PDB file of C-alpha atoms in Angstrom:
ATOM      1  CA  MET A   1      67.677  67.162 123.338  1.00 37.00           C
ATOM      2  CA  PHE A   2      68.571  65.228 126.461  1.00 38.00           C
ATOM      3  CA  GLY A   3      67.313  61.893 127.702  1.00 47.00           C
ATOM      4  CA  PHE A   4      63.733  60.805 127.187  1.00 39.00           C
ATOM      5  CA  ARG A   5      61.600  63.805 126.422  1.00 35.00           C
ATOM      6  CA  VAL A   6      58.294  62.066 127.162  1.00 39.00           C
ATOM      7  CA  LEU A   7      59.491  60.220 130.240  1.00 53.00           C
ATOM      8  CA  ALA A   8      60.709  63.475 131.750  1.00 39.00           C
ATOM      9  CA  MET A   9      57.091  64.470 132.293  1.00 37.00           C
ATOM     10  CA  LEU A  10      56.103  61.290 134.131  1.00 42.00           C
ATOM     11  CA  PRO A  11      57.849  61.310 137.529  1.00 36.00           C
ATOM     12  CA  LEU A  12      55.505  64.033 138.776  1.00 30.00           C
ATOM     13  CA  VAL A  13      52.479  62.118 137.531  1.00 32.00           C
ATOM     14  CA  CYS A  14      53.601  59.030 139.380  1.00 34.00           C
ATOM     15  CA  LEU A  15      54.250  61.013 142.538  1.00 31.00           C
ATOM     16  CA  LEU A  16      50.729  62.429 142.410  1.00 28.00           C
ATOM     17  CA  THR A  17      49.035  59.063 141.894  1.00 32.00           C
ATOM     18  CA  ALA A  18      49.038  55.755 143.695  1.00 35.00           C
ATOM     19  CA  CYS A  19      51.813  53.497 142.404  1.00 37.00           C
ATOM     20  CA  ASP A  20      51.624  49.800 143.270  1.00 43.00           C
ATOM     21  CA  ASN A  21      54.877  48.861 145.004  1.00 42.00           C
ATOM     22  CA  SER A  22      53.848  45.692 146.783  1.00 41.00           C
ATOM     23  CA  PRO A  23      57.124  43.777 147.408  1.00 39.00           C
ATOM     24  CA  LYS A  24      55.341  40.439 147.055  1.00 42.00           C
ATOM     25  CA  LYS A  25      53.911  41.406 143.665  1.00 44.00           C
ATOM     26  CA  VAL A  26      57.306  42.597 142.459  1.00 42.00           C
ATOM     27  CA  GLU A  27      59.107  39.479 143.655  1.00 40.00           C
ATOM     28  CA  LYS A  28      56.519  37.164 142.098  1.00 42.00           C
ATOM     29  CA  LYS A  29      56.594  39.003 138.760  1.00 45.00           C
ATOM     30  CA  ILE A  30      60.380  38.931 138.594  1.00 42.00           C
ATOM     31  CA  ALA A  31      60.479  35.249 139.602  1.00 43.00           C
ATOM     32  CA  ASP A  32      57.858  34.210 137.051  1.00 47.00           C
ATOM     33  CA  ASP A  33      59.165  36.088 134.025  1.00 45.00           C
ATOM     34  CA  GLY A  34      61.947  35.087 131.660  1.00 42.00           C
ATOM     35  CA  PRO A  35      62.895  31.987 129.683  1.00 46.00           C
ATOM     36  CA  GLU A  36      64.764  29.132 131.323  1.00 57.00           C
ATOM     37  CA  LYS A  37      67.914  29.805 129.312  1.00 74.00           C
ATOM     38  CA  ALA A  38      67.732  33.559 128.934  1.00 89.00           C
ATOM     39  CA  THR A  39      70.732  35.643 127.934  1.00 97.00           C
ATOM     40  CA  ILE A  40      72.541  37.065 130.947  1.00 98.00           C
ATOM     41  CA  VAL A  41      74.761  40.151 130.843  1.00 98.00           C
ATOM     42  CA  ILE A  42      77.101  41.537 133.474  1.00 98.00           C
ATOM     43  CA  MET A  43      77.255  45.296 133.862  1.00 98.00           C
ATOM     44  CA  GLU A  44      80.338  46.557 135.648  1.00 98.00           C
ATOM     45  CA  THR A  45      79.884  50.064 137.029  1.00 98.00           C
ATOM     46  CA  SER A  46      82.006  52.366 139.133  1.00 98.00           C
ATOM     47  CA  LYS A  47      79.639  51.505 142.000  1.00 98.00           C
ATOM     48  CA  GLY A  48      79.727  47.736 141.582  1.00 98.00           C
ATOM     49  CA  THR A  49      78.435  44.821 139.514  1.00 98.00           C
ATOM     50  CA  VAL A  50      74.883  44.331 138.259  1.00 98.00           C
ATOM     51  CA  LYS A  51      73.675  41.049 136.761  1.00 98.00           C
ATOM     52  CA  ILE A  52      70.872  41.313 134.206  1.00 98.00           C
ATOM     53  CA  GLU A  53      68.626  38.702 132.603  1.00 98.00           C
ATOM     54  CA  LEU A  54      67.212  39.591 129.190  1.00 98.00           C
ATOM     55  CA  TYR A  55      63.743  38.677 127.900  1.00 98.00           C
ATOM     56  CA  ASP A  56      64.932  37.139 124.614  1.00 97.00           C
ATOM     57  CA  ASP A  57      61.570  35.563 123.909  1.00 97.00           C
ATOM     58  CA  LYS A  58      59.275  38.436 124.889  1.00 97.00           C
ATOM     59  CA  ALA A  59      61.259  41.369 123.502  1.00 98.00           C
ATOM     60  CA  PRO A  60      63.372  39.899 120.655  1.00 98.00           C
ATOM     61  CA  ILE A  61      63.834  43.131 118.697  1.00 98.00           C
ATOM     62  CA  THR A  62      64.800  45.146 121.772  1.00 98.00           C
ATOM     63  CA  VAL A  63      67.123  42.488 123.151  1.00 98.00           C
ATOM     64  CA  GLN A  64      68.886  42.055 119.810  1.00 98.00           C
ATOM     65  CA  ASN A  65      69.378  45.811 119.551  1.00 98.00           C
ATOM     66  CA  PHE A  66      70.751  45.994 123.091  1.00 98.00           C
ATOM     67  CA  LEU A  67      73.091  43.069 122.507  1.00 98.00           C
ATOM     68  CA  THR A  68      74.364  44.638 119.290  1.00 98.00           C
ATOM     69  CA  TYR A  69      75.511  47.640 121.308  1.00 98.00           C
ATOM     70  CA  VAL A  70      76.881  45.338 124.034  1.00 98.00           C
ATOM     71  CA  ASP A  71      78.913  43.300 121.547  1.00 98.00           C
ATOM     72  CA  GLU A  72      80.258  46.465 119.972  1.00 97.00           C
ATOM     73  CA  LYS A  73      81.332  47.616 123.471  1.00 98.00           C
ATOM     74  CA  HIS A  74      79.331  50.769 122.875  1.00 98.00           C
ATOM     75  CA  TYR A  75      78.415  51.086 126.554  1.00 98.00           C
ATOM     76  CA  ASP A  76      81.996  50.979 127.819  1.00 98.00           C
ATOM     77  CA  GLY A  77      82.787  54.295 129.473  1.00 98.00           C
ATOM     78  CA  THR A  78      79.250  55.680 129.273  1.00 98.00           C
ATOM     79  CA  ILE A  79      77.511  57.091 132.349  1.00 98.00           C
ATOM     80  CA  PHE A  80      74.190  57.074 134.125  1.00 98.00           C
ATOM     81  CA  HIS A  81      73.386  60.633 133.123  1.00 97.00           C
ATOM     82  CA  ARG A  82      69.906  60.938 134.628  1.00 97.00           C
ATOM     83  CA  VAL A  83      69.031  59.708 138.114  1.00 98.00           C
ATOM     84  CA  ILE A  84      65.708  60.219 139.928  1.00 98.00           C
ATOM     85  CA  SER A  85      65.709  58.445 143.287  1.00 98.00           C
ATOM     86  CA  ASP A  86      62.017  57.478 143.328  1.00 97.00           C
ATOM     87  CA  PHE A  87      61.690  56.775 139.628  1.00 98.00           C
ATOM     88  CA  MET A  88      64.570  55.337 137.559  1.00 98.00           C
ATOM     89  CA  ILE A  89      68.235  55.577 136.577  1.00 98.00           C
ATOM     90  CA  GLN A  90      69.022  56.174 132.896  1.00 98.00           C
ATOM     91  CA  GLY A  91      72.210  55.624 130.953  1.00 98.00           C
ATOM     92  CA  GLY A  92      73.894  54.317 127.843  1.00 97.00           C
ATOM     93  CA  GLY A  93      74.063  57.382 125.644  1.00 96.00           C
ATOM     94  CA  PHE A  94      76.469  59.857 127.234  1.00 97.00           C
ATOM     95  CA  VAL A  95      80.099  59.874 128.389  1.00 97.00           C
ATOM     96  CA  PRO A  96      81.661  62.002 131.146  1.00 96.00           C
ATOM     97  CA  GLY A  97      81.277  65.701 130.467  1.00 94.00           C
ATOM     98  CA  LEU A  98      77.733  65.042 129.212  1.00 94.00           C
ATOM     99  CA  ARG A  99      78.976  64.430 125.720  1.00 94.00           C
ATOM    100  CA  GLU A 100      76.572  62.340 123.666  1.00 93.00           C
ATOM    101  CA  LYS A 101      78.228  59.170 122.414  1.00 93.00           C
ATOM    102  CA  GLY A 102      75.937  58.830 119.423  1.00 90.00           C
ATOM    103  CA  SER A 103      73.951  55.763 118.410  1.00 90.00           C
ATOM    104  CA  LYS A 104      75.213  53.801 115.419  1.00 89.00           C
ATOM    105  CA  HIS A 105      72.059  51.960 114.436  1.00 96.00           C
ATOM    106  CA  PRO A 106      68.546  52.899 113.337  1.00 96.00           C
ATOM    107  CA  PRO A 107      65.776  53.281 115.934  1.00 97.00           C
ATOM    108  CA  ILE A 108      63.808  50.156 116.708  1.00 98.00           C
ATOM    109  CA  LYS A 109      60.154  49.200 116.945  1.00 97.00           C
ATOM    110  CA  ASN A 110      58.607  49.771 120.360  1.00 98.00           C
ATOM    111  CA  GLU A 111      57.809  46.354 121.892  1.00 98.00           C
ATOM    112  CA  ALA A 112      55.864  47.722 124.867  1.00 97.00           C
ATOM    113  CA  TYR A 113      52.946  45.583 123.648  1.00 96.00           C
ATOM    114  CA  ASN A 114      54.761  42.458 124.926  1.00 96.00           C
ATOM    115  CA  GLY A 115      52.866  42.450 128.231  1.00 95.00           C
ATOM    116  CA  LEU A 116      55.926  43.052 130.415  1.00 97.00           C
ATOM    117  CA  GLU A 117      55.378  45.724 133.052  1.00 98.00           C
ATOM    118  CA  ASN A 118      57.730  48.413 134.329  1.00 98.00           C
ATOM    119  CA  PHE A 119      58.184  46.863 137.765  1.00 98.00           C
ATOM    120  CA  ARG A 120      61.036  47.715 140.096  1.00 98.00           C
ATOM    121  CA  GLY A 121      64.250  46.091 138.857  1.00 98.00           C
ATOM    122  CA  THR A 122      63.222  45.867 135.213  1.00 98.00           C
ATOM    123  CA  LEU A 123      65.143  47.436 132.314  1.00 98.00           C
ATOM    124  CA  ALA A 124      63.326  49.340 129.583  1.00 98.00           C
ATOM    125  CA  MET A 125      64.307  51.425 126.566  1.00 98.00           C
ATOM    126  CA  ALA A 126      64.382  55.196 126.624  1.00 97.00           C
ATOM    127  CA  ARG A 127      62.917  57.008 123.657  1.00 97.00           C
ATOM    128  CA  THR A 128      61.684  60.383 122.403  1.00 95.00           C
ATOM    129  CA  ASN A 129      58.044  61.369 121.827  1.00 94.00           C
ATOM    130  CA  ALA A 130      58.009  59.054 118.824  1.00 96.00           C
ATOM    131  CA  PRO A 131      57.078  55.508 119.939  1.00 96.00           C
ATOM    132  CA  ASP A 132      59.566  53.779 117.622  1.00 97.00           C
ATOM    133  CA  SER A 133      62.599  55.915 118.415  1.00 97.00           C
ATOM    134  CA  ALA A 134      64.656  53.907 120.942  1.00 97.00           C
ATOM    135  CA  THR A 135      68.329  53.418 120.105  1.00 97.00           C
ATOM    136  CA  ASP A 136      71.066  52.946 122.732  1.00 98.00           C
ATOM    137  CA  GLN A 137      69.701  54.514 125.936  1.00 98.00           C
ATOM    138  CA  PHE A 138      68.023  52.372 128.602  1.00 98.00           C
ATOM    139  CA  PHE A 139      66.807  52.793 132.149  1.00 98.00           C
ATOM    140  CA  VAL A 140      66.336  50.688 135.271  1.00 98.00           C
ATOM    141  CA  ASN A 141      63.088  51.136 137.146  1.00 98.00           C
ATOM    142  CA  VAL A 142      63.720  51.651 140.863  1.00 98.00           C
ATOM    143  CA  LYS A 143      60.019  51.370 141.736  1.00 98.00           C
ATOM    144  CA  ASN A 144      56.866  50.041 140.092  1.00 98.00           C
ATOM    145  CA  ASN A 145      56.223  52.549 137.299  1.00 98.00           C
ATOM    146  CA  SER A 146      52.897  51.435 135.892  1.00 96.00           C
ATOM    147  CA  ARG A 147      52.509  54.807 134.172  1.00 96.00           C
ATOM    148  CA  LEU A 148      55.213  53.708 131.741  1.00 97.00           C
ATOM    149  CA  ASP A 149      53.302  50.654 130.578  1.00 97.00           C
ATOM    150  CA  ARG A 150      51.419  50.499 127.297  1.00 96.00           C
ATOM    151  CA  THR A 151      47.781  51.584 127.572  1.00 93.00           C
ATOM    152  CA  ALA A 152      45.028  52.645 125.201  1.00 83.00           C
ATOM    153  CA  GLY A 153      46.336  56.202 125.395  1.00 87.00           C
ATOM    154  CA  SER A 154      50.075  55.594 125.616  1.00 92.00           C
ATOM    155  CA  ALA A 155      52.608  53.686 123.494  1.00 96.00           C
ATOM    156  CA  GLY A 156      54.512  52.807 126.653  1.00 97.00           C
ATOM    157  CA  TYR A 157      58.169  51.972 127.282  1.00 98.00           C
ATOM    158  CA  ALA A 158      59.422  48.529 126.269  1.00 98.00           C
ATOM    159  CA  VAL A 159      60.682  46.331 129.108  1.00 98.00           C
ATOM    160  CA  PHE A 160      63.360  43.902 127.917  1.00 98.00           C
ATOM    161  CA  GLY A 161      65.189  42.644 130.997  1.00 98.00           C
ATOM    162  CA  LYS A 162      65.438  42.545 134.775  1.00 98.00           C
ATOM    163  CA  VAL A 163      68.120  42.873 137.416  1.00 98.00           C
ATOM    164  CA  ILE A 164      68.757  39.486 139.022  1.00 98.00           C
ATOM    165  CA  GLY A 165      71.807  40.456 141.010  1.00 98.00           C
ATOM    166  CA  GLY A 166      73.177  43.741 142.304  1.00 98.00           C
ATOM    167  CA  MET A 167      69.939  45.620 142.913  1.00 98.00           C
ATOM    168  CA  ASP A 168      71.759  47.078 145.912  1.00 98.00           C
ATOM    169  CA  ILE A 169      74.136  48.712 143.432  1.00 98.00           C
ATOM    170  CA  VAL A 170      71.176  50.182 141.524  1.00 98.00           C
ATOM    171  CA  ASP A 171      69.818  51.513 144.812  1.00 98.00           C
ATOM    172  CA  ALA A 172      73.199  53.024 145.652  1.00 98.00           C
ATOM    173  CA  ILE A 173      73.161  54.856 142.317  1.00 98.00           C
ATOM    174  CA  ARG A 174      69.575  56.076 142.681  1.00 98.00           C
ATOM    175  CA  VAL A 175      70.308  57.952 145.934  1.00 98.00           C
ATOM    176  CA  MET A 176      73.402  59.732 144.654  1.00 98.00           C
ATOM    177  CA  PRO A 177      73.311  63.547 144.863  1.00 98.00           C
ATOM    178  CA  THR A 178      72.228  65.152 141.592  1.00 98.00           C
ATOM    179  CA  GLY A 179      72.031  68.639 140.208  1.00 97.00           C
ATOM    180  CA  ASP A 180      71.815  70.691 137.043  1.00 95.00           C
ATOM    181  CA  ALA A 181      74.607  70.486 134.494  1.00 92.00           C
ATOM    182  CA  GLY A 182      74.856  71.884 131.008  1.00 82.00           C
ATOM    183  CA  GLY A 183      71.205  72.863 131.058  1.00 84.00           C
ATOM    184  CA  HIS A 184      70.118  69.364 132.119  1.00 88.00           C
ATOM    185  CA  GLU A 185      68.453  68.236 135.352  1.00 95.00           C
ATOM    186  CA  ASN A 186      68.941  65.174 137.601  1.00 97.00           C
ATOM    187  CA  VAL A 187      72.578  64.685 136.606  1.00 97.00           C
ATOM    188  CA  PRO A 188      74.705  62.881 139.247  1.00 98.00           C
ATOM    189  CA  VAL A 189      77.206  65.253 140.825  1.00 97.00           C
ATOM    190  CA  ASP A 190      79.850  62.524 140.589  1.00 97.00           C
ATOM    191  CA  ASP A 191      79.984  60.424 137.430  1.00 97.00           C
ATOM    192  CA  VAL A 192      78.574  56.905 137.669  1.00 97.00           C
ATOM    193  CA  VAL A 193      80.456  55.105 134.921  1.00 98.00           C
ATOM    194  CA  ILE A 194      79.381  51.948 133.118  1.00 98.00           C
ATOM    195  CA  LYS A 195      82.786  50.339 132.760  1.00 98.00           C
ATOM    196  CA  SER A 196      81.484  47.522 130.596  1.00 98.00           C
ATOM    197  CA  ILE A 197      78.533  45.304 129.740  1.00 98.00           C
ATOM    198  CA  ARG A 198      79.342  41.788 128.585  1.00 98.00           C
ATOM    199  CA  ARG A 199      77.381  38.629 127.824  1.00 97.00           C
ATOM    200  CA  LEU A 200      77.739  35.810 130.309  1.00 92.00           C
ATOM    201  CA  ALA A 201      78.295  32.402 128.686  1.00 79.00           C
ATOM    202  CA  LYS A 202      75.199  30.194 128.897  1.00 71.00           C
ATOM    203  CA  GLU A 203      77.205  27.535 130.757  1.00 62.00           C
ATOM    204  CA  ALA A 204      78.350  30.078 133.354  1.00 66.00           C
ATOM    205  CA  ALA A 205      74.813  31.347 133.771  1.00 62.00           C
ATOM    206  CA  ALA A 206      73.472  27.881 134.590  1.00 62.00           C
ATOM    207  CA  PRO A 207      72.906  27.134 138.318  1.00 60.00           C
TER     208      PRO A 207
END
């Protein structure tokens, strides 16, 4: 199977309902969240550099899992294999040619109960229908996707970080032409490669 099976059903739902995209609300949420000395990672892509702050304190299991893959250089050479311009960009699990890289570690517990919302610019984990099935794939929300948050009727998708630099690069990726490939939809016509993701030293991250 390809990408998140559950999430694939949600773009249409969001398009058919009112989604709160107030810039002021987004900016305030992003400014208020995150610990003072959060872990920062730098994602180098074929489109440019994206700087990401991780919610170490609010999503410890998810952040540790993500950093395990980062430290193993698992994401080097992977692609953003699923791009929906008014929804999200997803990557981390496939290499050019739509070959699955394969996750090396067990699935993790879904931390969508942490209170973090799927606002524009946040990172969250992709998963299957099973709530506790996330491994290496992640996505960046390109709008406020409240339908992905945990509710009484939905396990939700666990937010674990936010883009704090290079959102223009994310926006450049989200508008790339896409098509069908290998039986899959919303695949960028030209590969968008994640060249690397690396931790930024705490000293370097300080203002």
